Short mmCIF file of C-alpha atoms in Angstrom, two decimals:
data_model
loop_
_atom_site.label_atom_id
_atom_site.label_comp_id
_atom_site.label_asym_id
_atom_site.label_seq_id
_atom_site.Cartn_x
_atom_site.Cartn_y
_atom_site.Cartn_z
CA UNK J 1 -78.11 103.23 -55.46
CA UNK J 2 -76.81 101.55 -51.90
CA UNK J 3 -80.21 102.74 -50.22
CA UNK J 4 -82.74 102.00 -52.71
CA UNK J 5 -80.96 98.38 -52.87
CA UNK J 6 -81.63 98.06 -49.33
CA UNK J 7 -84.80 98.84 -49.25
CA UNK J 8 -85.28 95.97 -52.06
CA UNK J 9 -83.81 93.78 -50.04
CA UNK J 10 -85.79 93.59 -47.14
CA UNK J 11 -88.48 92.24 -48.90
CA UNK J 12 -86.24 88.99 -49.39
CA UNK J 13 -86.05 87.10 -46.42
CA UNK J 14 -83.81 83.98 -46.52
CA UNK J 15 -86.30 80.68 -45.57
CA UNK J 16 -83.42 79.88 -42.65
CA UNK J 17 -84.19 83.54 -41.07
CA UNK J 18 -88.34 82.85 -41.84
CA UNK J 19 -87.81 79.25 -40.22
CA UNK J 20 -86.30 80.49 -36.76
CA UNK J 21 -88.73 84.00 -36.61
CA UNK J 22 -91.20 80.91 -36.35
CA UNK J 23 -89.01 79.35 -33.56
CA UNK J 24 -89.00 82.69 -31.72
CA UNK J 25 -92.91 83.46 -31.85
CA UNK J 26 -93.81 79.87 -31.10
CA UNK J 27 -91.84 80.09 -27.91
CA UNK J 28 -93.20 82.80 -26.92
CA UNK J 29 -96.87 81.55 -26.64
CA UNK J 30 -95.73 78.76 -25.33
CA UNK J 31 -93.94 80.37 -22.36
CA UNK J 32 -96.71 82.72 -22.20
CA UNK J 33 -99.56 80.27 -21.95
CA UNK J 34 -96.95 78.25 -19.79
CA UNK J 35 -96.74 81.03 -17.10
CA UNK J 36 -100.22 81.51 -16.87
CA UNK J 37 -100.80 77.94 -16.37
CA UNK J 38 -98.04 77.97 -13.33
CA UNK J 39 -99.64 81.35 -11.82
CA UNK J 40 -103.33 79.22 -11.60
CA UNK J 41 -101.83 76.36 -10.28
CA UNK J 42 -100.34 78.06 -7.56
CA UNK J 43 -102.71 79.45 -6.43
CA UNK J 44 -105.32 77.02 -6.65
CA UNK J 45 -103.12 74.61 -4.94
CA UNK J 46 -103.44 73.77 -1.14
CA UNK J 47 -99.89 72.92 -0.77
CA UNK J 48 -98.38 75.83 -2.02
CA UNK J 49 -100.82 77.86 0.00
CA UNK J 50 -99.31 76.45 3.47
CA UNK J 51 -95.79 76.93 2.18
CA UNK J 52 -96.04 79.55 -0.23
CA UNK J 53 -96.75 83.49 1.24
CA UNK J 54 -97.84 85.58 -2.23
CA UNK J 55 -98.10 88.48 -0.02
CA UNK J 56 -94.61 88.17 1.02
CA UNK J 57 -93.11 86.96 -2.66
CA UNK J 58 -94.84 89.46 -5.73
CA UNK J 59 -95.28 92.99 -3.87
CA UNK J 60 -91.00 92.80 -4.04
CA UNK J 61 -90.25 91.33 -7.24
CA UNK J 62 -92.61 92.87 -9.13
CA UNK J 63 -91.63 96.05 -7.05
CA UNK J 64 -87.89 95.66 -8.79
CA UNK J 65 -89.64 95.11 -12.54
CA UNK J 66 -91.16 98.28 -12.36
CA UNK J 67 -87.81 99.73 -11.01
CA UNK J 68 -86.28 98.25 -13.65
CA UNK J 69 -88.27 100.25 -16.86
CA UNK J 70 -87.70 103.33 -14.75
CA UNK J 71 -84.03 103.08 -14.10
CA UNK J 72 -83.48 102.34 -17.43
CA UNK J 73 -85.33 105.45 -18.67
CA UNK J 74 -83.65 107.15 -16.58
CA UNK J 75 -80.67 105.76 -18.03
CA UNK J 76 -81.34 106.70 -21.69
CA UNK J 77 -82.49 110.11 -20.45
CA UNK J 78 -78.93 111.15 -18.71
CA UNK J 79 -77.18 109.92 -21.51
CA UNK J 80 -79.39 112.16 -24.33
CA UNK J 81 -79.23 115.56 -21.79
CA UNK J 82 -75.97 114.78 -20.43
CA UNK J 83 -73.50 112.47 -21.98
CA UNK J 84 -70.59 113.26 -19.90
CA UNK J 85 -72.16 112.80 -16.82
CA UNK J 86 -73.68 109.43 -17.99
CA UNK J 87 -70.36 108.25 -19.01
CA UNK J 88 -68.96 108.78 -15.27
CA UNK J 89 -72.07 107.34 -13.27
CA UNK J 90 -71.89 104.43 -15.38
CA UNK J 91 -68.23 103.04 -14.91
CA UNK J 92 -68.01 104.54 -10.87
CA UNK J 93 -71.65 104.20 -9.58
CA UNK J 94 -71.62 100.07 -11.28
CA UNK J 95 -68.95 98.90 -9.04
CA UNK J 96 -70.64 100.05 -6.30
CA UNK J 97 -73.74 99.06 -6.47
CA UNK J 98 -72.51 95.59 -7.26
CA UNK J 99 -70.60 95.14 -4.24
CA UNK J 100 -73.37 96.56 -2.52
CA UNK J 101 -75.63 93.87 -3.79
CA UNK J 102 -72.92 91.31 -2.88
CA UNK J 103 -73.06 92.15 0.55
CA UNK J 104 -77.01 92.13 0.86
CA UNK J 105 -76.51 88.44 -0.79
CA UNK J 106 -74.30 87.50 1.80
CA UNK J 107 -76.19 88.83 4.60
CA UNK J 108 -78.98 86.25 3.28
CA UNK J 109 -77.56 83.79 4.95
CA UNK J 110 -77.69 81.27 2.00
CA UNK J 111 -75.07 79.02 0.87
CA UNK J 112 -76.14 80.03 -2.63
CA UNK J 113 -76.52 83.56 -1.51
CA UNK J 114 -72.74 83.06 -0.17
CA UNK J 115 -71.59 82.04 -3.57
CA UNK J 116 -73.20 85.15 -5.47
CA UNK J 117 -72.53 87.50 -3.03
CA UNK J 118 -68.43 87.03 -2.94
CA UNK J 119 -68.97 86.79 -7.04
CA UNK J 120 -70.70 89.76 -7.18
CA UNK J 121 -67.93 91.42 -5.07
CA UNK J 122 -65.06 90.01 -7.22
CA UNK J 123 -66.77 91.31 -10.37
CA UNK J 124 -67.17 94.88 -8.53
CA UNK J 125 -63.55 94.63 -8.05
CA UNK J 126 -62.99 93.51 -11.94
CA UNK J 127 -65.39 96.93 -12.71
CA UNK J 128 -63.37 99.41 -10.43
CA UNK J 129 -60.03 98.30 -12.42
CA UNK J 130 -61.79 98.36 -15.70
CA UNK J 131 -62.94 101.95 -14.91
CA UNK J 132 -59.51 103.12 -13.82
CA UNK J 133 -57.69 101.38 -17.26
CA UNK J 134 -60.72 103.05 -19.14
CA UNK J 135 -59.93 106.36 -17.97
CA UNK J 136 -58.13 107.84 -20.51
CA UNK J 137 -60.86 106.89 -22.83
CA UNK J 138 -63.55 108.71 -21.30
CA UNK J 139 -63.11 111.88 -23.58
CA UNK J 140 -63.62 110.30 -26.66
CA UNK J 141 -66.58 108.00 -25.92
CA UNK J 142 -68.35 111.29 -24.78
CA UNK J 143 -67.40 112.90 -28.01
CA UNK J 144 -68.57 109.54 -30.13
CA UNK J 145 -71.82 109.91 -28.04
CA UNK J 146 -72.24 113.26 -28.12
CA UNK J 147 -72.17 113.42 -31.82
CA UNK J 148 -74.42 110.26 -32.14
CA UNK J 149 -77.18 111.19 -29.72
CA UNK J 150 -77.39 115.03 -30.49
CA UNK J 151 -80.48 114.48 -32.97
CA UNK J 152 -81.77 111.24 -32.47
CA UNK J 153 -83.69 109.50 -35.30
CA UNK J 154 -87.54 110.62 -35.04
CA UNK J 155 -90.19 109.24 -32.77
CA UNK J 156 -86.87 107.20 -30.70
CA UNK J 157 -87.64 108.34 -27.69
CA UNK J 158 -90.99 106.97 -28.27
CA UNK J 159 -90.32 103.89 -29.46
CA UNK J 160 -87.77 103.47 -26.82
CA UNK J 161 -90.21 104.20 -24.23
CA UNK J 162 -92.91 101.86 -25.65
CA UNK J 163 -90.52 99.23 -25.95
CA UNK J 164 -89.44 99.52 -22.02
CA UNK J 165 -93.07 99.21 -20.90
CA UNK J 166 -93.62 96.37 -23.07
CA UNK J 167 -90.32 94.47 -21.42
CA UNK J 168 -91.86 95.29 -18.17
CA UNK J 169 -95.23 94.45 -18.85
CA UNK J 170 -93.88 90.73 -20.33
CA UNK J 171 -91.27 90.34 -17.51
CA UNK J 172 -94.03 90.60 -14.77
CA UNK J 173 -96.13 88.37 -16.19
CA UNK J 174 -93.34 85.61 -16.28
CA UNK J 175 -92.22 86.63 -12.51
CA UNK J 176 -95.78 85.82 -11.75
CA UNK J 177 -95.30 82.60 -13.64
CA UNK J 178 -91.80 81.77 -11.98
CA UNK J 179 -93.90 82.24 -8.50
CA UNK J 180 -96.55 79.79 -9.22
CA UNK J 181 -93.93 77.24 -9.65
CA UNK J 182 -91.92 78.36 -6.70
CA UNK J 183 -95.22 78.20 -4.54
CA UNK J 184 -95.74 74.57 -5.89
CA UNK J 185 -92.07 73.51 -5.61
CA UNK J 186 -91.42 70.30 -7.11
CA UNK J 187 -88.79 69.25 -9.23
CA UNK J 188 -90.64 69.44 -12.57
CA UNK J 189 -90.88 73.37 -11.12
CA UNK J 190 -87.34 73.84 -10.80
CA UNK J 191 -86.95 72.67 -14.90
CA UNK J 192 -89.85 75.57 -15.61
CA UNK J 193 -88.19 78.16 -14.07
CA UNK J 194 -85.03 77.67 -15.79
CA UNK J 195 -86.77 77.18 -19.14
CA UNK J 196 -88.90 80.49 -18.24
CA UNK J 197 -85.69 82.52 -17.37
CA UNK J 198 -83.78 81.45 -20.33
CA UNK J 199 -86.72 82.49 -22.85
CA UNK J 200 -87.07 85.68 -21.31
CA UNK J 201 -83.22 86.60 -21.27
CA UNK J 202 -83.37 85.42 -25.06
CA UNK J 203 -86.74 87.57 -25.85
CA UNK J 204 -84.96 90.87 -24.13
CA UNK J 205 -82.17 90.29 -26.21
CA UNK J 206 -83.82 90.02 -29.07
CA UNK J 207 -86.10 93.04 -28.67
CA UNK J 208 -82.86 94.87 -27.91
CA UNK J 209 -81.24 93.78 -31.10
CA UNK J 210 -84.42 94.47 -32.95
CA UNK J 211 -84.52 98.26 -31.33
CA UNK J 212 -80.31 98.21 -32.46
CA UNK J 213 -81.49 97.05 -35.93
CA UNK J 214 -83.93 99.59 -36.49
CA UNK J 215 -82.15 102.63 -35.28
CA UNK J 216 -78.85 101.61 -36.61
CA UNK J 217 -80.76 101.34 -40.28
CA UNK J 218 -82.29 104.99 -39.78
CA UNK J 219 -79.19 106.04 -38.37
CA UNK J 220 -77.20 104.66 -41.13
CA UNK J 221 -78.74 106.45 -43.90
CA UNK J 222 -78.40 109.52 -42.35
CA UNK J 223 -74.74 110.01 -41.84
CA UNK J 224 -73.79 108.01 -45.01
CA UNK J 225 -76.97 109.27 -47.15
CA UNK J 226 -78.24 112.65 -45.83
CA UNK J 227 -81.47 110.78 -45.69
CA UNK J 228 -84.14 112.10 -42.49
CA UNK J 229 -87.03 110.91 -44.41
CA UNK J 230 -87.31 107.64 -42.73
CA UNK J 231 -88.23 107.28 -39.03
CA UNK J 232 -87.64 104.33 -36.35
CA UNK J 233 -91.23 102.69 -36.16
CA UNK J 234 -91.10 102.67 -40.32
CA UNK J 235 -87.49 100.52 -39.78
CA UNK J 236 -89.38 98.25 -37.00
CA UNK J 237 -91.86 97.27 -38.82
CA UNK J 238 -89.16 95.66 -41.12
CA UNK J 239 -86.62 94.24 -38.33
CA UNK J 240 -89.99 92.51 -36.44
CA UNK J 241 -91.21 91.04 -39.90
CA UNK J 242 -88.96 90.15 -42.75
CA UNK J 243 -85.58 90.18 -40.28
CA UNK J 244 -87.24 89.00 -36.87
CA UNK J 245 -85.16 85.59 -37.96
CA UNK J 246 -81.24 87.18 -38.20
CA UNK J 247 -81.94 88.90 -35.52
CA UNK J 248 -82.98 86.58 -33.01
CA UNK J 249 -79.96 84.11 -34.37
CA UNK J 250 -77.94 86.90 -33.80
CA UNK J 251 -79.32 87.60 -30.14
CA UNK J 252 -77.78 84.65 -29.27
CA UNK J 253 -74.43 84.69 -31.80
CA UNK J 254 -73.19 87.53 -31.21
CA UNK J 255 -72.91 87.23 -27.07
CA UNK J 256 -71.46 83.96 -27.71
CA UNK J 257 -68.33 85.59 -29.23
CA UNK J 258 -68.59 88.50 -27.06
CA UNK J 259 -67.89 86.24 -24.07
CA UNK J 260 -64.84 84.20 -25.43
CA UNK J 261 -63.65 87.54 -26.88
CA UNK J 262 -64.06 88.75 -23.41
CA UNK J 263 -62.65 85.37 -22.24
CA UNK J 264 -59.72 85.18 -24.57
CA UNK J 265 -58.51 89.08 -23.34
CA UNK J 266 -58.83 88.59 -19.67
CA UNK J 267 -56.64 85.52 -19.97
CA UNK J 268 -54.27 86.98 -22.08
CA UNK J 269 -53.94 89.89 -19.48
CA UNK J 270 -53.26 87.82 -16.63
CA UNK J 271 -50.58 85.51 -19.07
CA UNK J 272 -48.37 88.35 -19.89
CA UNK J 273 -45.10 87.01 -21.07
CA UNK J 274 -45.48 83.68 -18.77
CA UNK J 275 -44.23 80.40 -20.36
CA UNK J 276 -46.47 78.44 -17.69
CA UNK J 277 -47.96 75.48 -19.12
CA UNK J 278 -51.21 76.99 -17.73
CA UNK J 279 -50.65 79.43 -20.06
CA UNK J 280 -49.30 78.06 -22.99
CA UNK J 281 -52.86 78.16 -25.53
CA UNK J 282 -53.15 81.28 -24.73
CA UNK J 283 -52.13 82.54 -28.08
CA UNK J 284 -53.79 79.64 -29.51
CA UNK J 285 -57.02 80.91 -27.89
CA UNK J 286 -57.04 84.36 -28.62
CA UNK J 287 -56.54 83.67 -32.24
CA UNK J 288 -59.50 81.82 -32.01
CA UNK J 289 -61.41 84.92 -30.07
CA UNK J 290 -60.18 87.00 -33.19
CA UNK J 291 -61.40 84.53 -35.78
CA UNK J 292 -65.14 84.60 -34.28
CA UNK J 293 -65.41 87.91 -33.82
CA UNK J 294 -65.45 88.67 -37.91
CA UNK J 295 -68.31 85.73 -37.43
CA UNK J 296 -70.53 87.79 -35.06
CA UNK J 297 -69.99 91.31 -33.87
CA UNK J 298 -72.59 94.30 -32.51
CA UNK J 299 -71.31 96.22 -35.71
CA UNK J 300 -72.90 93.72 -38.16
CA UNK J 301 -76.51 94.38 -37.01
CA UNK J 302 -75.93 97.88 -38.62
CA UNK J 303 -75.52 95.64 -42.22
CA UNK J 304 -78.33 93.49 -40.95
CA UNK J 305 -80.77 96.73 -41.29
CA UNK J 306 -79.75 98.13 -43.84
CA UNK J 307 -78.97 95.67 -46.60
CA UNK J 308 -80.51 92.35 -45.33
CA UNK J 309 -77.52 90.28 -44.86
CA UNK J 310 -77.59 87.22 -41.99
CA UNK J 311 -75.44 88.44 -39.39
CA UNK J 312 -72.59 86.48 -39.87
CA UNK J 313 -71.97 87.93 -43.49
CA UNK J 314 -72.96 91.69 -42.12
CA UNK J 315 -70.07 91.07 -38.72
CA UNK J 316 -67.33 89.76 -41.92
CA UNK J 317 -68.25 92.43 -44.29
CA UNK J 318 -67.93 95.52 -41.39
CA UNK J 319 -64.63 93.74 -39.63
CA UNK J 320 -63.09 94.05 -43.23
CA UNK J 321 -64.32 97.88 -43.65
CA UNK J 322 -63.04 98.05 -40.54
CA UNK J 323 -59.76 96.82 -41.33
CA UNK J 324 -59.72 98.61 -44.89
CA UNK J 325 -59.92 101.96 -42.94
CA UNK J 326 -57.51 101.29 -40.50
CA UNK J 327 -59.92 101.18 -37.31
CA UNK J 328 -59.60 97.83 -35.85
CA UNK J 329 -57.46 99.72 -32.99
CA UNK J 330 -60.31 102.41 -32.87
CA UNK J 331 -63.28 99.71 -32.80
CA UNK J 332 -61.11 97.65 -30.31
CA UNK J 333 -61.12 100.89 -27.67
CA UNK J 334 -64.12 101.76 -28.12
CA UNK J 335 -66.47 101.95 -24.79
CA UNK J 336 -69.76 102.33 -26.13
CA UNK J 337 -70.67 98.74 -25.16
CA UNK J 338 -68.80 99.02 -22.03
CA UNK J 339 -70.72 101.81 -21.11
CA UNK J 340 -74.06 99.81 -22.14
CA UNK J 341 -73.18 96.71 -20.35
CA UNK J 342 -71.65 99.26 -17.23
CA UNK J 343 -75.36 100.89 -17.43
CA UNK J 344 -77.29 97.35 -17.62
CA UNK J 345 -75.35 96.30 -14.27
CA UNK J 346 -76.04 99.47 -12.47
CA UNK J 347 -79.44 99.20 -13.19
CA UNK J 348 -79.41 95.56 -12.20
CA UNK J 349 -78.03 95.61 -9.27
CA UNK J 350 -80.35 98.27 -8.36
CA UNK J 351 -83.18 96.50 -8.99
CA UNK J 352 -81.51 93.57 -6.75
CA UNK J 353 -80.71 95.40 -3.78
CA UNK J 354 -84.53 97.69 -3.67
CA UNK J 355 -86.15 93.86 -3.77
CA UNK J 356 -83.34 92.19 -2.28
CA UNK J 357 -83.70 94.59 0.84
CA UNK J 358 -87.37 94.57 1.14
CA UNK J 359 -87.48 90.88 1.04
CA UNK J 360 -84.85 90.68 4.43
CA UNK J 361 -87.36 93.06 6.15
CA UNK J 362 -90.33 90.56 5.39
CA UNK J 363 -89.46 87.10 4.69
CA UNK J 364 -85.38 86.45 4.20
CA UNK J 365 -86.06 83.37 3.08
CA UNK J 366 -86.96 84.64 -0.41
CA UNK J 367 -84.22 87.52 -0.27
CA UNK J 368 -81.82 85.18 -2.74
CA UNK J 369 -84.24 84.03 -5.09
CA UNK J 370 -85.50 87.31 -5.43
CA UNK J 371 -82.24 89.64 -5.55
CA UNK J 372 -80.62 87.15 -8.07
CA UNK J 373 -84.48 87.38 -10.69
CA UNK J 374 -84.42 91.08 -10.19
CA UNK J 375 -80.39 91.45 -11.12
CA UNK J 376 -81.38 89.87 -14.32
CA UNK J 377 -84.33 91.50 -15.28
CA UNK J 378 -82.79 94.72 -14.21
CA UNK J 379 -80.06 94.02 -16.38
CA UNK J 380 -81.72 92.75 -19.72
CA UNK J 381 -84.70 95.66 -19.15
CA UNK J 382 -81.91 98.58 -19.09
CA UNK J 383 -79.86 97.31 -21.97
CA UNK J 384 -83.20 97.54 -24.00
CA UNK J 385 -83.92 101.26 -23.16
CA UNK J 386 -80.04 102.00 -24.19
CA UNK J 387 -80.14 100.01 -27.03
CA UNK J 388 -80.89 103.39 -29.06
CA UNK J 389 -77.34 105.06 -28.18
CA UNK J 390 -75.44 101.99 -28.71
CA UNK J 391 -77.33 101.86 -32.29
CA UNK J 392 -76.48 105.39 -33.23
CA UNK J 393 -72.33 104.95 -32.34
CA UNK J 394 -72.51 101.77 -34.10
CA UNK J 395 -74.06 102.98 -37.32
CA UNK J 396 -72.06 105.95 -37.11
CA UNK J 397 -68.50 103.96 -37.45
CA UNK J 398 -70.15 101.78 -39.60
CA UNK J 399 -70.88 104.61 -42.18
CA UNK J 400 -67.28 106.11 -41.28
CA UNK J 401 -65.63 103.17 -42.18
CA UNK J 402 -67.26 102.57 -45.83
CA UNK J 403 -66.75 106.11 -46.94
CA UNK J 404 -64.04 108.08 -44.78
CA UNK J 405 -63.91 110.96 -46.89
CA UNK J 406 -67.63 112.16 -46.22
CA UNK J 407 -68.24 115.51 -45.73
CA UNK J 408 -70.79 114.39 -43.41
CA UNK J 409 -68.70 113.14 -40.72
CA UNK J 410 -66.58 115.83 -38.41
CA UNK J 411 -63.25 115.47 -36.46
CA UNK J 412 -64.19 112.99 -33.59
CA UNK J 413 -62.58 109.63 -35.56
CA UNK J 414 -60.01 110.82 -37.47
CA UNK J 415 -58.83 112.68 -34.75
CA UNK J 416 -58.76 109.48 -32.29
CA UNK J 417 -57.10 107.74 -35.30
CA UNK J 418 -54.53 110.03 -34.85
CA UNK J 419 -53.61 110.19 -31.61
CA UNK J 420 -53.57 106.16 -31.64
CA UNK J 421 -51.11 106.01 -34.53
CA UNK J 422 -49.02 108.53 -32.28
CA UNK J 423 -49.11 106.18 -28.90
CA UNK J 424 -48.06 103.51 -31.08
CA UNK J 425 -45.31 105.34 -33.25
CA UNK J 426 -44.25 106.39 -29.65
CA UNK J 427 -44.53 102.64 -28.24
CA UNK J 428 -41.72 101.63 -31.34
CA UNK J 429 -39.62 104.20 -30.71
CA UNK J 430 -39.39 103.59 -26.61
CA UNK J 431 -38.59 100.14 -27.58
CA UNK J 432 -35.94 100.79 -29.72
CA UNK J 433 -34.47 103.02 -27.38
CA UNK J 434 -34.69 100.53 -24.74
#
């Protein structure tokens, strides 16, 4: 009865969700039609052709685009033959390659290069400890992928595929816009660019959401239903029509609260016990981080697919399965998004230092510009082509949590339940030794 009243309920659309689906479209025209206008104008104008070298600006960036679909295929393709191995190259090959792009932005010469590069180092640093404190954890978020990934939804792969070359083929054509104003220059240029790169980071996000929507909805029904009738570009067709609106609010919601969630935990690490003033709202903070994340979460797109709900309702009604079931602890561990945001990095970074390094070689005064655009659409393109896994785990303790007693589920959560009630029990017990 769940399933058919989902699939009734797609076909009712709140006017809030139709209202900012016509946002999202609009601004993508406009940006379109906006980059092509920049791309003419640069090259049609004089000035820009005695300070602007095209030869020595596209051939690199749009070099690291292309690098970016393949690394992220490549990506999504580890993690479905090889979990395991994935799960490793992600959280050790990251900090890496992040420090070694913070040392090609150094070498620029730049002061802005300067100020990325020793960021880009400290958040390398922040990755290797992450990795280490993760450790333990490694077992089970191969077994959570394992199981998820073993028979993905049909035509994924597909889908997944089309939906990288699509990223690529819209992120090159708003590098080449982002060059015409950088050939031109002015100040008016400067305000395009950032309007550019902010529309593109929010239309990656949202294709990725709309990928985690549609997979998440297929995957859904089949651990909770036993349903393999329905496959991913049927459930796409939906999430870019009826839903296009909850998910591109979402795409912007949910990393909102996963950055002062993020935020609130890092602080609270480096507080401790400390009755410094500078620490004193730190309680006061992370209760806040707690409240927003039953507002907007990753887990409520699963809800979002499958029975039409805005995201905010979907992220309160899975938090309270979650907490129903006893897996708060569980969903708090988990490393499925870590590993997704490990792989995005890697596969920015990578992007940064193949452009980053050919632009030294032929013109270092672009090397910056260039590493930093490439980072970013390394990044965004990557988390796209792994938005698939990430969909699958979600849905997967999603459908755990609303019916625990499935025989449709094996060992893998219960048994991590158990072991954390054990660490804990064992936690009490030191302390009342102590």
């Amino acid at each position: 009865m769940q399933v058919e009243e989902a699939r009734i309920a797609v076909d009712k659309p709140k006017l809030s969700g139709k209202i900012i689906g016509i946002v999202f479209y609009l601004q993508l025209l406009v940006i379109f039609v906006l980059a092509v206008i920049l791309i003419i104008r640069g090259f049609l104008s004089k000035h820009a052709r005695r300070r602007f070298h095209p030869s020595e600006w596209y051939p690199p960036m749009l070099m690291s685009v292309g690098l970016a679909g393949i690394t992220g295929l490549v990506w999504q393709t580890v993690t479905y033959c090889h979990s395991s191995r994935a799960v490793k190259l992600a959280f050790w090959f990251s900090p890496l390659l992040t420090c070694a792009m913070g040392v090609l932005l150094i070498s620029t010469g730049s002061a802005v290069g300067l100020a990325f590069g020793i960021l880009s180092i400290l958040v390398a640093v922040i990755q290797s400890l992450y990795a280490c404190w993760a450790n333990p954890r490694f077992n089970h978020a191969v077994s959570v992928l394992s199981v998820c990934t073993a028979v993905p939804p049909q035509k994924t792969i597909s889908m997944t595929v089309v939906s990288v070359i699509v990223t690529v083929i819209y992120s090159s054509a708003l590098v080449g816009g982002i060059g015409g104003a950088t050939a031109t220059g002015t100040h008016i240029d400067k305000v395009f660019i950032a309007v550019i790169i902010l529309s593109m980071t929010w239309t990656l996000q949202v294709i990725k959401n709309i990928l985690q929507v549609a997979v998440s909805r297929v995957r859904y029904l089949n651990f909770a239903c036993g349903d393999e009738t329905m496959d991913v570009w049927t459930s796409i067709r939906v999430a870019v029509g009826p839903m296009v609106g909850t998910v591109c609010f979402g795409s912007v919601l949910v990393p909102t609260v996963t950055l002062v969630c993020g935020s609130a935990r890092a602080i609270g690490l480096i507080a401790g016990d400390s009755d410094e003033f500078l620490f004193s709202c730190t309680d006061c903070y992370s209760g806040i981080a707690s409240r927003l994340v039953t507002c907007g979460n990753r887990w409520g797109f699963v809800h979002v697919g499958v029975y039409c709900k805005g995201i905010i309702q979907s992220s309160s009604d899975t938090w309270e399965m979650f907490r129903r079931a006893g897996m708060e602890e569980l969903i708090d561990c988990d490393l499925t998004s870590s590993f997704c945001f490990f792989c995005g990095i890697a596969g920015g970074a990578l992007s940064a230092l193949a452009g980053g390094c050919w632009t030294l070689v032929v013109h270092k005064q672009y090397a910056t510009e260039i590493s930093i655009y490439a980072f970013l659409i390394g990044y965004l393109v990557s988390r796209v082509a792994m938005a698939w896994p990430q969909a699958c785990a979600s849905a997967y303790h999603v459908a755990f949590a609303e019916n625990p007693q499935s025989a449709r589920f094996d060992a893998t959560i219960p048994f991590r339940l158990q072991e954390l009630h054990k660490n804990q029990h064992s936690n009490i017990s030191g302390g009342n030794i102590e």
